[in-house]
mmCIF file of C-alpha atoms in Angstrom:
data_model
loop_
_atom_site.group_PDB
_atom_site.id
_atom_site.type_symbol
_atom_site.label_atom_id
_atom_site.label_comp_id
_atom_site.label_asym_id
_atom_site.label_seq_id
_atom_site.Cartn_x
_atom_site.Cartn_y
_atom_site.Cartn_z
ATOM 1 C CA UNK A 1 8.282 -36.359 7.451
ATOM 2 C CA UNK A 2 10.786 -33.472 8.487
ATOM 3 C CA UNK A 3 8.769 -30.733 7.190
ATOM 4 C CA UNK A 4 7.323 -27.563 9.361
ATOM 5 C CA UNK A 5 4.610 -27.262 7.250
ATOM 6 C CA UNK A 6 1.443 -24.915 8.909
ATOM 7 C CA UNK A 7 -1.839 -25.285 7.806
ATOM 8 C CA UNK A 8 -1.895 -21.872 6.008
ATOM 9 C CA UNK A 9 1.094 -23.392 3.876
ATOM 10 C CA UNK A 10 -1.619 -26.513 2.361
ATOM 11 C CA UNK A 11 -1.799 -25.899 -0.803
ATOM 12 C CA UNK A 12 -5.236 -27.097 -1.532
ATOM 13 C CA UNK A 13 -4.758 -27.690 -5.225
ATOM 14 C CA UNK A 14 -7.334 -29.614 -7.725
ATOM 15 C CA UNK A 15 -5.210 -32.843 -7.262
ATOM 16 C CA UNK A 16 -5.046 -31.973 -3.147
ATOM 17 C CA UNK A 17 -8.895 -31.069 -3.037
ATOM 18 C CA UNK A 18 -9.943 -34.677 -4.643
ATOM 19 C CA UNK A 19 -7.832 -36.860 -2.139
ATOM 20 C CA UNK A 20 -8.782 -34.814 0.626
ATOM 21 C CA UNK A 21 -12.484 -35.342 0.053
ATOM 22 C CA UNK A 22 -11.943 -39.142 -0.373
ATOM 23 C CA UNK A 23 -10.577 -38.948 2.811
ATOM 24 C CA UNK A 24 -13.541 -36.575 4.819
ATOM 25 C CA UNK A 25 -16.146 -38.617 3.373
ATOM 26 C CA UNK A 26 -14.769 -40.946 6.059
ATOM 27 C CA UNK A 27 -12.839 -39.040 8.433
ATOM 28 C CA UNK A 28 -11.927 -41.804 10.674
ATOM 29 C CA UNK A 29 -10.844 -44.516 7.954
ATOM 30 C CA UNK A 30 -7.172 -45.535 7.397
ATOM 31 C CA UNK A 31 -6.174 -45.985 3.476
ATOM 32 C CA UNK A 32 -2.944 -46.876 1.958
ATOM 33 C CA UNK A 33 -1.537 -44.877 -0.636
ATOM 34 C CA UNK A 34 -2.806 -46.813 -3.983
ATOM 35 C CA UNK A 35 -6.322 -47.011 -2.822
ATOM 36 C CA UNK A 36 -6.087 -43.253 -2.266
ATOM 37 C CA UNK A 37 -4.696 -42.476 -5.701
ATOM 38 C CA UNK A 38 -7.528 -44.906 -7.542
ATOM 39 C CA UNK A 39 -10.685 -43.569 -5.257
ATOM 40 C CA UNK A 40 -9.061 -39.758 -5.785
ATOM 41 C CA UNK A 41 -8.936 -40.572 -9.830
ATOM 42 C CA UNK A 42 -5.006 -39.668 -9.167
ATOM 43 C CA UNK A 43 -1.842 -40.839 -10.404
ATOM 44 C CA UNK A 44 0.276 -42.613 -8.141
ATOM 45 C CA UNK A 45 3.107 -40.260 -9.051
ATOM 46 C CA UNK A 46 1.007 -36.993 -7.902
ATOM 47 C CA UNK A 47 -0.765 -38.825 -4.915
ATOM 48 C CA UNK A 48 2.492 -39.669 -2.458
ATOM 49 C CA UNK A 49 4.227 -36.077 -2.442
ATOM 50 C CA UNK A 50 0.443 -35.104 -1.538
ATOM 51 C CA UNK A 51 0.663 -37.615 1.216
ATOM 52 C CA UNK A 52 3.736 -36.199 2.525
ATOM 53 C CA UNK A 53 2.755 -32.449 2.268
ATOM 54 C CA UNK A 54 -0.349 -33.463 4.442
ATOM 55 C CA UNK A 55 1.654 -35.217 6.926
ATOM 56 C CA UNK A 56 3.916 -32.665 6.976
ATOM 57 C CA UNK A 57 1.784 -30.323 7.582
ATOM 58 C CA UNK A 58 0.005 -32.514 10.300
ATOM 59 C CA UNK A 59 -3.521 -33.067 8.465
ATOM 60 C CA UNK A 60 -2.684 -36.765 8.132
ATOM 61 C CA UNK A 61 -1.002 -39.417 10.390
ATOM 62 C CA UNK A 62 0.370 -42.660 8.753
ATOM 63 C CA UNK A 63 1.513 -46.205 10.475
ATOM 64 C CA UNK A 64 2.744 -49.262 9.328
ATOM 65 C CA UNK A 65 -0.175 -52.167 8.674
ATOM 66 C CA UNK A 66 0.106 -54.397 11.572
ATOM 67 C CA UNK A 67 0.963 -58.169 11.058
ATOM 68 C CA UNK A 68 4.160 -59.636 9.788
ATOM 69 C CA UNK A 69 4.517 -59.904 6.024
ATOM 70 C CA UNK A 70 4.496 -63.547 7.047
ATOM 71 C CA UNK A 71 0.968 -63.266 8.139
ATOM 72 C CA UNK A 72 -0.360 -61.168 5.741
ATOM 73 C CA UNK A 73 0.657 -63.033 2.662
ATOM 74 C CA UNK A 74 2.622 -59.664 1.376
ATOM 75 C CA UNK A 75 4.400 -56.496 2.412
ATOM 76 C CA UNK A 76 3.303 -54.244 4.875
ATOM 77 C CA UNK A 77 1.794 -51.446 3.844
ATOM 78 C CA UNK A 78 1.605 -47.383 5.149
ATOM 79 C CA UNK A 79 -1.642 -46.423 6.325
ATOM 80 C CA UNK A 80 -3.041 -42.764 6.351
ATOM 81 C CA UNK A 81 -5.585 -41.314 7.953
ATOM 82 C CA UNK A 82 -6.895 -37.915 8.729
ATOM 83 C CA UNK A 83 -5.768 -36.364 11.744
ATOM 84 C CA UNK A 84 -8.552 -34.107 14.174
ATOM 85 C CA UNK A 85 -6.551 -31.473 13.341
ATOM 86 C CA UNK A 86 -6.410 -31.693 9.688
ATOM 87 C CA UNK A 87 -10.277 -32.588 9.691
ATOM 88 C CA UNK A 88 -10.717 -29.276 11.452
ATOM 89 C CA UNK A 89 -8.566 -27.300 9.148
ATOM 90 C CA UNK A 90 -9.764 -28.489 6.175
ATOM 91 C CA UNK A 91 -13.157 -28.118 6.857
ATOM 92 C CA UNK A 92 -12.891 -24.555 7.830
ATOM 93 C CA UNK A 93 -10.591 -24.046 4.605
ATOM 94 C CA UNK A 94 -13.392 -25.254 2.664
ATOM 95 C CA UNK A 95 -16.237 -23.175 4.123
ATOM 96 C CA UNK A 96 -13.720 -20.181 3.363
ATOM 97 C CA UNK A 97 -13.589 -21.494 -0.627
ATOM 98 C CA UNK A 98 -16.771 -21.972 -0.489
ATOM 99 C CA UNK A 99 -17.840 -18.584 0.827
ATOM 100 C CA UNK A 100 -15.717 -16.855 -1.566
ATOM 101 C CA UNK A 101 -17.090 -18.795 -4.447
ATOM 102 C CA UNK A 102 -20.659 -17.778 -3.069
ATOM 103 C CA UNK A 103 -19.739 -13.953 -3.043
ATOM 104 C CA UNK A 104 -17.591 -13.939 -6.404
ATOM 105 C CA UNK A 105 -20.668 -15.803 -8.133
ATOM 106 C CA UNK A 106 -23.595 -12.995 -6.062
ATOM 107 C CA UNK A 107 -20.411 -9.756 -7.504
ATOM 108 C CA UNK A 108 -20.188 -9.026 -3.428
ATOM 109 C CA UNK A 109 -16.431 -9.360 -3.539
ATOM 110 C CA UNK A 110 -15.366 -5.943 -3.291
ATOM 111 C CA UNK A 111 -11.460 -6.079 -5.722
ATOM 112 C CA UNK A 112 -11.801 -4.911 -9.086
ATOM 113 C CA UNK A 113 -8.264 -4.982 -11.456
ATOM 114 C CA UNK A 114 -7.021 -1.031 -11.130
ATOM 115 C CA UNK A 115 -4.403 -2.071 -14.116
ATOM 116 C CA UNK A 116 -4.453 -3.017 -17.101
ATOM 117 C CA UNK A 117 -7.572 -5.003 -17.068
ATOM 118 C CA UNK A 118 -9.567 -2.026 -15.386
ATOM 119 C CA UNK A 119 -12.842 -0.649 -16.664
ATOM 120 C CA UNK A 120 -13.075 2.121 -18.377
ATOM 121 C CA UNK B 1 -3.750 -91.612 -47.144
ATOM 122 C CA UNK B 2 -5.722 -91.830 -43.689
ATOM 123 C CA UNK B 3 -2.489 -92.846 -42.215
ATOM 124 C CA UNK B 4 -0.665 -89.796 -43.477
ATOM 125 C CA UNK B 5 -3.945 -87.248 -42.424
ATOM 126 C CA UNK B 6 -3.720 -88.641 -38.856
ATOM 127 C CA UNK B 7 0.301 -88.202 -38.750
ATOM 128 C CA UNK B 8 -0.061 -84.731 -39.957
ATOM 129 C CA UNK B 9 -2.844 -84.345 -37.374
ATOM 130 C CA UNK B 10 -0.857 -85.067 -34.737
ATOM 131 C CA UNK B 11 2.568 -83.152 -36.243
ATOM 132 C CA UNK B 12 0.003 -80.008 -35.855
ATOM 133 C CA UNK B 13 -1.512 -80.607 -32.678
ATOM 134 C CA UNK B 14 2.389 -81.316 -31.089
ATOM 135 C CA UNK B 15 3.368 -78.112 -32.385
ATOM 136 C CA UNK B 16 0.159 -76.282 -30.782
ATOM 137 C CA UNK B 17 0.655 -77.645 -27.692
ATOM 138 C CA UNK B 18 4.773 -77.156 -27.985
ATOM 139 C CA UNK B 19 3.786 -73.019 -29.030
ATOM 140 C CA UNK B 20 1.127 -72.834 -26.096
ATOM 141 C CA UNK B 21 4.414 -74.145 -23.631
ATOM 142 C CA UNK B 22 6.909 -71.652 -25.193
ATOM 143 C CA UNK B 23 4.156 -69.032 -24.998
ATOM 144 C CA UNK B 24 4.155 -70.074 -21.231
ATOM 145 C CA UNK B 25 7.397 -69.938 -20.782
ATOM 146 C CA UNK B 26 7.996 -66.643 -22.455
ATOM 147 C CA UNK B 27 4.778 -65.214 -20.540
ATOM 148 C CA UNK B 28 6.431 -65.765 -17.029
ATOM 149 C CA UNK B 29 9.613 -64.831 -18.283
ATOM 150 C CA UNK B 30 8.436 -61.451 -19.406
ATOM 151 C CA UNK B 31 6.120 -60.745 -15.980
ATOM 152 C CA UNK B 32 9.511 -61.454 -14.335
ATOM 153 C CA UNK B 33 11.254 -59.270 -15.824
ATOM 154 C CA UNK B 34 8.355 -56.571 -15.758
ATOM 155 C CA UNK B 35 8.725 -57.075 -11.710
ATOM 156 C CA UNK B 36 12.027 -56.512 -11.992
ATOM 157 C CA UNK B 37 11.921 -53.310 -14.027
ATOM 158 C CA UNK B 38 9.190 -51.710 -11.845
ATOM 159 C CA UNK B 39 11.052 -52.515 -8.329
ATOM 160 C CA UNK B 40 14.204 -50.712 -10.622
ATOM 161 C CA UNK B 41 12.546 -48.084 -11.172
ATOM 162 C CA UNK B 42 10.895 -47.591 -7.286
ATOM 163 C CA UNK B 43 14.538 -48.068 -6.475
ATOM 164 C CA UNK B 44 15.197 -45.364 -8.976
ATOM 165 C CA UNK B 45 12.875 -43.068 -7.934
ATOM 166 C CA UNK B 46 13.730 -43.615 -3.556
ATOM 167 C CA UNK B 47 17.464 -42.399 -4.516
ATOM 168 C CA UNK B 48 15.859 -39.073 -4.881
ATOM 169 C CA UNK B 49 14.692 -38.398 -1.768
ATOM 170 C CA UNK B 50 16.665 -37.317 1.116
ATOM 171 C CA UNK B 51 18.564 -40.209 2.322
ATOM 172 C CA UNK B 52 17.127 -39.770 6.036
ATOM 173 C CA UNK B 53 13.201 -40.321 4.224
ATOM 174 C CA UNK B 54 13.862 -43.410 1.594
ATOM 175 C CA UNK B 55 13.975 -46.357 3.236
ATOM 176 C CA UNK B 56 10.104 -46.025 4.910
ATOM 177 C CA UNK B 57 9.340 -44.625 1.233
ATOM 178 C CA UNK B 58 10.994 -47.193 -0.658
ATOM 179 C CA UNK B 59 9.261 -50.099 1.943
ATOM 180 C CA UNK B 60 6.182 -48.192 1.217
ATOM 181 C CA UNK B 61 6.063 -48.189 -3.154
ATOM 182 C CA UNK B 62 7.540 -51.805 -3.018
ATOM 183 C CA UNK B 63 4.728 -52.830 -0.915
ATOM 184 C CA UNK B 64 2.518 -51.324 -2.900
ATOM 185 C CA UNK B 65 4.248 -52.603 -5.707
ATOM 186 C CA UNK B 66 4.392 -56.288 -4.730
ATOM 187 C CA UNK B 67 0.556 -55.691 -4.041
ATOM 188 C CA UNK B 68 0.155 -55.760 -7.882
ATOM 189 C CA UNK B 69 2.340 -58.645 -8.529
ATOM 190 C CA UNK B 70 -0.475 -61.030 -10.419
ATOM 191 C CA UNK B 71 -0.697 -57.724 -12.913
ATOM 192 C CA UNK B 72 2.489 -56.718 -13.760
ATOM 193 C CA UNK B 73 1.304 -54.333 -16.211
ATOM 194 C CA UNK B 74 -0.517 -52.721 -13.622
ATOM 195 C CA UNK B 75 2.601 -53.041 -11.205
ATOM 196 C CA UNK B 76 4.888 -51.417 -13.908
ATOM 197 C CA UNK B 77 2.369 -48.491 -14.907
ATOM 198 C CA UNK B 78 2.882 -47.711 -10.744
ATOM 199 C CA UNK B 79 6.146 -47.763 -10.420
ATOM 200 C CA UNK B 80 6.708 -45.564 -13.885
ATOM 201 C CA UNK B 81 4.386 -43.004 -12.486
ATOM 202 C CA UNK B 82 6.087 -43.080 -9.004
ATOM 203 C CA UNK B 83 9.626 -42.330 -10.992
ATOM 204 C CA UNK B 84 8.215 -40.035 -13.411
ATOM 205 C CA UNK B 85 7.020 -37.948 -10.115
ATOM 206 C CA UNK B 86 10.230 -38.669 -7.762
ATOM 207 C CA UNK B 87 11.426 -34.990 -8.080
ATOM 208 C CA UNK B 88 7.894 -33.440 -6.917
ATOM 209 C CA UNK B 89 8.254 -35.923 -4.294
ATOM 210 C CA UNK B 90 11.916 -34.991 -2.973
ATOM 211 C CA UNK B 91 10.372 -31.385 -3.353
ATOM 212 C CA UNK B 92 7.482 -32.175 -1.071
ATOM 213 C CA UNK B 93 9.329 -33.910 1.705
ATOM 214 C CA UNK B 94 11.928 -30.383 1.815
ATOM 215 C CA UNK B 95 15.274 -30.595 1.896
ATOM 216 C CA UNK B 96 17.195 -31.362 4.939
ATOM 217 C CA UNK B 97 19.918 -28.419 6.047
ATOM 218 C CA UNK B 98 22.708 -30.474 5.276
ATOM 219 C CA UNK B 99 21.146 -31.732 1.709
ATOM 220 C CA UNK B 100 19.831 -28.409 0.961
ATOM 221 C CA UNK B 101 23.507 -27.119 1.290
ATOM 222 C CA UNK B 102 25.116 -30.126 -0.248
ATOM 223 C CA UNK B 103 22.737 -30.024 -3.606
ATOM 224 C CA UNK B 104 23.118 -25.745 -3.471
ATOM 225 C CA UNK B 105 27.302 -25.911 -3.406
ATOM 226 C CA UNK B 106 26.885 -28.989 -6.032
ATOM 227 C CA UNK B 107 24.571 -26.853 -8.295
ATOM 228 C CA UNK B 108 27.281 -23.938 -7.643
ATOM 229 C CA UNK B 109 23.727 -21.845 -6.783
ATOM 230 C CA UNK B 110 21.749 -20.772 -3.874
ATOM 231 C CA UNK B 111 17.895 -21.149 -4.259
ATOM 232 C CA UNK B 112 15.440 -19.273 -2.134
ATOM 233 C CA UNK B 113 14.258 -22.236 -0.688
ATOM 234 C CA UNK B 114 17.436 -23.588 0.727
ATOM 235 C CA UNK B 115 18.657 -20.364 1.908
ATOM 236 C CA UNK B 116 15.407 -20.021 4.233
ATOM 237 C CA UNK B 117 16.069 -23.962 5.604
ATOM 238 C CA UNK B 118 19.706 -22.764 5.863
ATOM 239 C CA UNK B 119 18.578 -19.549 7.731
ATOM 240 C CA UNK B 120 16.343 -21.542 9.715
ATOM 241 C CA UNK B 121 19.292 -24.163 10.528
ATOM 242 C CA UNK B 122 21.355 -21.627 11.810
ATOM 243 C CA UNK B 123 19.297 -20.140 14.206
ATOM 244 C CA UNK B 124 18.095 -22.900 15.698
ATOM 245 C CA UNK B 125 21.844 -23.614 16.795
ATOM 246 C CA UNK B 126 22.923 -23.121 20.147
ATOM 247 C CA UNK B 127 25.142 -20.000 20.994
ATOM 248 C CA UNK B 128 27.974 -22.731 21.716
ATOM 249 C CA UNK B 129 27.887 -25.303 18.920
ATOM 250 C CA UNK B 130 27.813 -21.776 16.809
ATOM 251 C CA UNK B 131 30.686 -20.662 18.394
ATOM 252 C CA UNK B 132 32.782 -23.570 17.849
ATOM 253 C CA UNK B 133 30.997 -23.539 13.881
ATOM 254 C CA UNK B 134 32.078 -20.158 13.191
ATOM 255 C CA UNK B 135 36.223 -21.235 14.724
ATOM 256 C CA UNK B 136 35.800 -23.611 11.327
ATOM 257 C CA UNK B 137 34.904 -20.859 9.079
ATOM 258 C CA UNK B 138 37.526 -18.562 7.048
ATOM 259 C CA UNK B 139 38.388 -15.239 8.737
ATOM 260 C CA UNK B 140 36.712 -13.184 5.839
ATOM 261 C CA UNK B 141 33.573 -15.548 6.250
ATOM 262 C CA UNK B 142 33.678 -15.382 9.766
ATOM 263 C CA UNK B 143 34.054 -12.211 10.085
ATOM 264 C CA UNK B 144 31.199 -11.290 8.018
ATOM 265 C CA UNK B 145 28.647 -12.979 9.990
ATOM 266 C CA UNK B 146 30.230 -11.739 12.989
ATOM 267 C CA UNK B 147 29.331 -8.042 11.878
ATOM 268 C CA UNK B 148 26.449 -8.636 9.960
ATOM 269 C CA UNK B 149 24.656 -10.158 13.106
ATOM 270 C CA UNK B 150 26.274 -8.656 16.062
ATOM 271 C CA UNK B 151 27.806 -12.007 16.979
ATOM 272 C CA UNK B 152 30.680 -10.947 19.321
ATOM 273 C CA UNK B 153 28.555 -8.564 20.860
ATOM 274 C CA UNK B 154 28.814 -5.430 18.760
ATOM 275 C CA UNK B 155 26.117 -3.491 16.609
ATOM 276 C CA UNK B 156 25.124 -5.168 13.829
ATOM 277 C CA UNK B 157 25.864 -3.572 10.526
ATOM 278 C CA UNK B 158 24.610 -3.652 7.079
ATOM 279 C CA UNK B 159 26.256 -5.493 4.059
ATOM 280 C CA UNK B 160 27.290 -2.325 2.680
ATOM 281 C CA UNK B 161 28.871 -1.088 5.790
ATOM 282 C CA UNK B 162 30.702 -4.149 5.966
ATOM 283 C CA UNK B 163 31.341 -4.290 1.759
ATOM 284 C CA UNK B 164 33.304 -0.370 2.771
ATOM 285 C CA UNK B 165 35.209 -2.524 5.144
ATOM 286 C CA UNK B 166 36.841 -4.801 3.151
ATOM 287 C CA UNK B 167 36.496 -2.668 0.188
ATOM 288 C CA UNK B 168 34.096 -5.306 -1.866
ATOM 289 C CA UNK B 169 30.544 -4.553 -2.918
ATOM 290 C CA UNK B 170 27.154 -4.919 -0.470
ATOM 291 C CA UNK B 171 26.465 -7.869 -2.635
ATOM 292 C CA UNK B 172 29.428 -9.483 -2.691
ATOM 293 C CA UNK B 173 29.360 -9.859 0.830
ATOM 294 C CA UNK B 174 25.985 -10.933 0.536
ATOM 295 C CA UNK B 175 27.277 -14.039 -1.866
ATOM 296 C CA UNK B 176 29.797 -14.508 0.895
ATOM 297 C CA UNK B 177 27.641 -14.375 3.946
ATOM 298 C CA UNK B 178 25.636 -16.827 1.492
ATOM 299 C CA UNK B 179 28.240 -19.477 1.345
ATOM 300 C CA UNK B 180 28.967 -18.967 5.306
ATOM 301 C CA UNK B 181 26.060 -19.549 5.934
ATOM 302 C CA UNK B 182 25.551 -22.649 4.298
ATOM 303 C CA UNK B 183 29.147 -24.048 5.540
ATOM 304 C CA UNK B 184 27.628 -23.021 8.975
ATOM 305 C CA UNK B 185 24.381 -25.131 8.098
ATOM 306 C CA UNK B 186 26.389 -28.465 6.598
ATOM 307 C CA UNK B 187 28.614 -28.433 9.789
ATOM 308 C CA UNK B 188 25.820 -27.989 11.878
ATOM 309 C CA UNK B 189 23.688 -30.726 10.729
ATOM 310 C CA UNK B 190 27.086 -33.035 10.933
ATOM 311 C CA UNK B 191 27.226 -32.140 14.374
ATOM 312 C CA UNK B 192 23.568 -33.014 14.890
ATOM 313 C CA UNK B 193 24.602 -36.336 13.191
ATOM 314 C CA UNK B 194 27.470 -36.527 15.342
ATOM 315 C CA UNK B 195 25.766 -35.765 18.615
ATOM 316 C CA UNK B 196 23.296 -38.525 17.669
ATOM 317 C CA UNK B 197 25.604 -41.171 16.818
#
């Protein structure tokens, strides 16, 4: 994957945030795509450009399954796993969401809308 | 009479068994064909992507794909959600420079996106290969870039200083500098290609 992606640039979306967690829940594990989409409750479709972003952006590394198709009774498939990297990242993304969430749900987070929506 | 029960008997039991053999046939016929749609489609969806990425995509869905083989429904339902999503996918993966530029001049528009990977192309040349780039260009073009970024070692000057100088508008030299820019990119990346071969 081609793409200079830096962490900052993750999007962590809904669809992002459930594979992710599959994957932390066992950081060192190795899963190929499918089994990523079913355990994430995500459509195939949605789950491989997720894949790529990630590896593009260096929280995942994928391989080839080792064996020969010969051997293993079927195609080789493409394994990902998180990298230490993307662990890190991700966990420290989701202390940030999850101190936000903390302050927006205690009112500590200081913006209020000066627009339209404003108080009056 | 018993002989005529026991021939019709066995007239309905032949054509049971004959339905439950065409059923059979027609069965495997259909999750052969199903097979054959979904790997169509996979191959539908890998033409997408940029030609450098599909191959280890493609190998990847019709793995994935063949995985599902003994439920073809299942298999098809895959690949049909891979296609519907190709576009997201080609998005995620980023254009290369030379794609970028080859989909922008064949859309006859300039996105953000691709003029950032252009940008990005561009300087990453070396002073050299960009010389010999910019020989390729059209004087006007040339010349634009020349001025705009101090390439031949004078001050820089902004599009509307150089618009006064060949009596055109700041942003039509803008558009020009645009397409420059992205002839600079496509040549570069076929020199890349070169250099590699």
């Amino acid at each position: 994957v081609g793409s200079n992606l830096d962490n900052r640039d993750v999007q962590l979306t809904p669809a992002t945030l459930s594979l992710v967690s599959v994957m932390l829940s066992d950081p060192g594990a190795e899963w190929h795509g499918f089994e990523l989409s079913r355990a994430a409750g995500l459509k195939s479709g949605t789950t491989y450009p997720i894949l790529a972003r990630l590896e593009g952006a260096r929280w995942l590394r994928s391989r080839w399954e080792k064996g020969e198709p010969s051997t293993l009774g079927r195609p080789r498939r493409r394994l990902y796993r998180l990298t230490g990297e993307g662990e890190v990242a991700l966990r420290r993304r989701l202390d940030e969401m999850e101190t936000k969430l903390r302050r927006a749900r205690r009112g500590e987070l200081a913006w209020r809308p000066q627009g339209v929506g404003a108080r009056v | 009479m018993t002989a005529t029960i026991g021939v019709s008997a066995l007239a309905l039991l032949a054509s049971v068994l004959l339905l439950r053999v065409v059923a059979s046939v027609l069965a495997d016929e259909a999750k052969g064909w199903l097979v054959q749609l979904g790997r169509a489609l996979l191959g539908s969806a890998a033409r997408r992507l940029p030609e450098s990425q599909r191959d280890r995509w493609s190998e990847e869905w019709m793995a994935e794909h063949e995985a599902k083989r003994d439920r073809p429904i299942t298999a098809l339902v895959f690949a049909a959600s891979i296609r519907w999503h190709a576009g997201q996918m080609a998005t995620a993966l980023g254009p290369k420079h030379g794609e970028a530029t080859a989909r922008a001049i064949s859309n006859g528009r300039v996105v953000d996106e691709d003029l950032t990977q252009v940008r990005h192309a561009w300087q990453a040349l070396e002073p050299r290969i960009l010389v010999q780039i910019l020989e390729l260009l059209d004087y006007r073009e040339r010349r634009i870039l020349e001025l705009h970024f101090g390439l031949g070692g004078e001050d820089p000057r902004t599009l509307d200083e150089i618009g006064r100088t060949f009596a055109v508008s700041g942003d039509r030299i803008a558009q020009i500098e645009r397409q420059a820019m992205m002839k600079v990119a496509s040549l570069a990346e076929a020199q890349k290609l070169r250099d590699v071969a």
